[in-house]
Amino acid sequence: MANIYGYVRVSSREQNEDRQMLALRELSIPEKNIFMDKQSGKDFERPSYKCMIRRMKKGDLLYIKSIDRLGRNYGEILEQWRILTKEKGIDIVVLDMPLLDTRRGKDLMGTFLSDIVLQVLSFVAENERSNIRQRQAEGIAAAKERGIKFGRPALPYPDNFQKIHSDWRKKKITLRQAAETCNMPVGTFYGKARKFESSI
């Protein structure tokens, strides 16, 4: 008997997968057959996706919310689609695009239409990924121009830093002891010591 599967992908741990999960649960897909990855769609090196593919057999059915949830690399989306549908004999349904339902239109015209739609949507998915990267780069550059600093703010020097630094340089205490006294990792203390010395 054929099994029904669902695949969910978000690009990062901070993103919310609820919209995709809700759509799949409405189809009564068993929880054990819903696979989710929280990583970029640039390739298919995703642990849950690979596990799902290993479990799927000929005649099984895979639901995804939209084609960009499958991936965002034009060539690889087309290749995975071919492997799933042609080599493994799995049907795929893209919920947001009813034309991408391999259960229907298995004649020449149906296959031709779904192939065209798949190619267009795969191109759009990859193009959007490129646009996101470009917008991020532009946003970071603009923020840096406005003086916005990225990363964690530097820890201030502790009040007793000058004395600890002096004791360390005079070899009264070790580097590790100096760092522990300042409640810092060794690397952080050493970096601050170099910066402090260059400002004297």
GROMACS .gro file of C-alpha atoms in nm:
model
  200
    1MET     CA    1   0.000   0.000   0.000
    2ALA     CA    2   0.127   0.348  -0.091
    3ASN     CA    3   0.233   0.586   0.186
    4ILE     CA    4   0.174   0.961   0.201
    5TYR     CA    5   0.461   1.190   0.299
    6GLY     CA    6   0.504   1.559   0.360
    7TYR     CA    7   0.818   1.770   0.341
    8VAL     CA    8   0.873   2.102   0.522
    9ARG     CA    9   1.172   2.333   0.490
   10VAL     CA   10   1.258   2.668   0.643
   11SER     CA   11   1.589   2.843   0.579
   12SER     CA   12   1.692   2.895   0.941
   13ARG     CA   13   1.612   2.791   1.298
   14GLU     CA   14   1.448   3.129   1.361
   15GLN     CA   15   1.192   3.089   1.081
   16ASN     CA   16   0.850   2.948   1.158
   17GLU     CA   17   0.728   2.632   0.988
   18ASP     CA   18   0.370   2.646   1.123
   19ARG     CA   19   0.206   2.748   0.793
   20GLN     CA   20   0.357   2.451   0.611
   21MET     CA   21   0.286   2.205   0.895
   22LEU     CA   22  -0.078   2.316   0.917
   23ALA     CA   23  -0.130   2.260   0.543
   24LEU     CA   24   0.017   1.908   0.565
   25ARG     CA   25  -0.175   1.811   0.880
   26GLU     CA   26  -0.501   1.906   0.708
   27LEU     CA   27  -0.422   1.626   0.460
   28SER     CA   28  -0.407   1.373   0.746
   29ILE     CA   29  -0.044   1.284   0.674
   30PRO     CA   30   0.089   1.072   0.965
   31GLU     CA   31   0.330   1.274   1.185
   32LYS     CA   32   0.601   1.009   1.137
   33ASN     CA   33   0.582   1.075   0.761
   34ILE     CA   34   0.633   1.452   0.785
   35PHE     CA   35   1.002   1.542   0.745
   36MET     CA   36   1.145   1.884   0.817
   37ASP     CA   37   1.479   2.056   0.757
   38LYS     CA   38   1.582   2.393   0.894
   39GLN     CA   39   1.847   2.494   0.645
   40SER     CA   40   1.907   2.668   0.314
   41GLY     CA   41   1.751   2.540  -0.006
   42LYS     CA   42   2.070   2.597  -0.205
   43ASP     CA   43   2.128   2.220  -0.232
   44PHE     CA   44   1.980   1.887  -0.123
   45GLU     CA   45   2.241   1.796   0.138
   46ARG     CA   46   1.974   1.797   0.409
   47PRO     CA   47   1.948   1.516   0.666
   48SER     CA   48   1.568   1.487   0.693
   49TYR     CA   49   1.520   1.513   0.316
   50LYS     CA   50   1.773   1.234   0.257
   51CYS     CA   51   1.609   1.016   0.524
   52MET     CA   52   1.267   1.069   0.366
   53ILE     CA   53   1.394   0.978   0.017
   54ARG     CA   54   1.546   0.655   0.153
   55ARG     CA   55   1.209   0.556   0.303
   56MET     CA   56   0.992   0.636   0.003
   57LYS     CA   57   0.892   0.359  -0.235
   58LYS     CA   58   0.736   0.342  -0.581
   59GLY     CA   59   0.374   0.461  -0.575
   60ASP     CA   60   0.419   0.678  -0.262
   61LEU     CA   61   0.290   1.035  -0.262
   62LEU     CA   62   0.482   1.345  -0.150
   63TYR     CA   63   0.317   1.676  -0.059
   64ILE     CA   64   0.504   2.006  -0.036
   65LYS     CA   65   0.352   2.350   0.024
   66SER     CA   66   0.540   2.529  -0.255
   67ILE     CA   67   0.823   2.450  -0.495
   68ASP     CA   68   1.070   2.678  -0.311
   69ARG     CA   69   1.025   2.459  -0.001
   70LEU     CA   70   1.174   2.174  -0.204
   71GLY     CA   71   1.473   2.391  -0.292
   72ARG     CA   72   1.605   2.713  -0.440
   73ASN     CA   73   1.857   2.582  -0.691
   74TYR     CA   74   1.707   2.564  -1.041
   75GLY     CA   75   1.915   2.276  -1.175
   76GLU     CA   76   1.894   2.069  -0.857
   77ILE     CA   77   1.516   2.109  -0.822
   78LEU     CA   78   1.469   1.976  -1.176
   79GLU     CA   79   1.712   1.690  -1.109
   80GLN     CA   80   1.544   1.591  -0.780
   81TRP     CA   81   1.201   1.608  -0.943
   82ARG     CA   82   1.327   1.373  -1.218
   83ILE     CA   83   1.478   1.130  -0.965
   84LEU     CA   84   1.162   1.123  -0.754
   85THR     CA   85   0.908   1.094  -1.033
   86LYS     CA   86   1.095   0.903  -1.303
   87GLU     CA   87   1.350   0.687  -1.116
   88LYS     CA   88   1.166   0.620  -0.790
   89GLY     CA   89   0.811   0.638  -0.930
   90ILE     CA   90   0.686   0.877  -0.661
   91ASP     CA   91   0.400   1.120  -0.720
   92ILE     CA   92   0.446   1.482  -0.606
   93VAL     CA   93   0.180   1.741  -0.526
   94VAL     CA   94   0.272   2.108  -0.483
   95LEU     CA   95  -0.016   2.253  -0.282
   96ASP     CA   96   0.029   2.616  -0.390
   97MET     CA   97   0.043   2.520  -0.759
   98PRO     CA   98  -0.231   2.270  -0.860
   99LEU     CA   99  -0.072   2.225  -1.206
  100LEU     CA  100   0.221   2.055  -1.030
  101ASP     CA  101   0.038   1.735  -0.938
  102THR     CA  102   0.197   1.434  -1.107
  103ARG     CA  103  -0.108   1.215  -1.033
  104ARG     CA  104  -0.299   1.401  -1.303
  105GLY     CA  105  -0.222   1.456  -1.668
  106LYS     CA  106   0.012   1.162  -1.716
  107ASP     CA  107  -0.045   1.187  -2.091
  108LEU     CA  108   0.201   1.372  -2.315
  109MET     CA  109   0.019   1.709  -2.291
  110GLY     CA  110  -0.013   1.689  -1.911
  111THR     CA  111   0.354   1.599  -1.870
  112PHE     CA  112   0.456   1.879  -2.107
  113LEU     CA  113   0.252   2.140  -1.915
  114SER     CA  114   0.376   2.032  -1.573
  115ASP     CA  115   0.737   2.031  -1.701
  116ILE     CA  116   0.700   2.390  -1.822
  117VAL     CA  117   0.541   2.505  -1.494
  118LEU     CA  118   0.811   2.325  -1.295
  119GLN     CA  119   1.090   2.492  -1.494
  120VAL     CA  120   0.936   2.838  -1.454
  121LEU     CA  121   0.877   2.797  -1.079
  122SER     CA  122   1.225   2.649  -1.023
  123PHE     CA  123   1.377   2.948  -1.201
  124VAL     CA  124   1.168   3.186  -0.989
  125ALA     CA  125   1.277   3.006  -0.668
  126GLU     CA  126   1.647   3.035  -0.752
  127ASN     CA  127   1.606   3.394  -0.872
  128GLU     CA  128   1.439   3.485  -0.542
  129ARG     CA  129   1.730   3.326  -0.353
  130SER     CA  130   1.973   3.544  -0.549
  131ASN     CA  131   1.759   3.852  -0.483
  132ILE     CA  132   1.747   3.776  -0.109
  133ARG     CA  133   2.128   3.750  -0.096
  134GLN     CA  134   2.166   4.075  -0.290
  135ARG     CA  135   1.915   4.258  -0.066
  136GLN     CA  136   2.095   4.130   0.245
  137ALA     CA  137   2.434   4.248   0.114
  138GLU     CA  138   2.291   4.589   0.020
  139GLY     CA  139   2.121   4.620   0.360
  140ILE     CA  140   2.442   4.535   0.547
  141ALA     CA  141   2.645   4.780   0.336
  142ALA     CA  142   2.390   5.058   0.395
  143ALA     CA  143   2.382   4.988   0.769
  144LYS     CA  144   2.764   4.996   0.790
  145GLU     CA  145   2.763   5.333   0.612
  146ARG     CA  146   2.525   5.463   0.878
  147GLY     CA  147   2.775   5.349   1.142
  148ILE     CA  148   2.582   5.043   1.261
  149LYS     CA  149   2.817   4.780   1.398
  150PHE     CA  150   2.748   4.408   1.356
  151GLY     CA  151   2.835   4.133   1.599
  152ARG     CA  152   2.839   4.139   1.976
  153PRO     CA  153   2.948   4.462   2.141
  154ALA     CA  154   3.300   4.452   2.285
  155LEU     CA  155   3.318   4.384   2.658
  156PRO     CA  156   3.446   4.684   2.854
  157TYR     CA  157   3.781   4.662   3.031
  158PRO     CA  158   3.734   4.555   3.394
  159ASP     CA  159   3.826   4.821   3.655
  160ASN     CA  160   4.136   4.628   3.763
  161PHE     CA  161   4.253   4.553   3.405
  162GLN     CA  162   4.557   4.784   3.416
  163LYS     CA  163   4.693   4.620   3.732
  164ILE     CA  164   4.625   4.264   3.606
  165HIS     CA  165   4.782   4.350   3.271
  166SER     CA  166   5.088   4.489   3.447
  167ASP     CA  167   5.122   4.180   3.673
  168TRP     CA  168   5.094   3.955   3.366
  169ARG     CA  169   5.356   4.148   3.168
  170LYS     CA  170   5.588   4.139   3.471
  171LYS     CA  171   5.534   3.761   3.482
  172LYS     CA  172   5.385   3.774   3.831
  173ILE     CA  173   5.084   3.580   3.697
  174THR     CA  174   5.028   3.358   3.393
  175LEU     CA  175   4.814   3.451   3.094
  176ARG     CA  176   4.548   3.203   3.209
  177GLN     CA  177   4.543   3.349   3.562
  178ALA     CA  178   4.514   3.702   3.421
  179ALA     CA  179   4.223   3.599   3.197
  180GLU     CA  180   4.045   3.416   3.483
  181THR     CA  181   4.089   3.716   3.715
  182CYS     CA  182   3.923   3.935   3.449
  183ASN     CA  183   3.655   3.667   3.398
  184MET     CA  184   3.744   3.636   3.027
  185PRO     CA  185   3.851   3.362   2.789
  186VAL     CA  186   4.227   3.359   2.733
  187GLY     CA  187   4.192   3.476   2.371
  188THR     CA  188   3.970   3.768   2.470
  189PHE     CA  189   4.211   3.880   2.742
  190TYR     CA  190   4.508   3.858   2.506
  191GLY     CA  191   4.327   4.057   2.237
  192LYS     CA  192   4.229   4.325   2.486
  193ALA     CA  193   4.585   4.336   2.621
  194ARG     CA  194   4.723   4.400   2.270
  195LYS     CA  195   4.463   4.670   2.210
  196PHE     CA  196   4.535   4.828   2.548
  197GLU     CA  197   4.910   4.832   2.477
  198SER     CA  198   4.863   4.997   2.138
  199SER     CA  199   4.653   5.275   2.297
  200ILE     CA  200   4.914   5.363   2.563
   0.00000   0.00000   0.00000
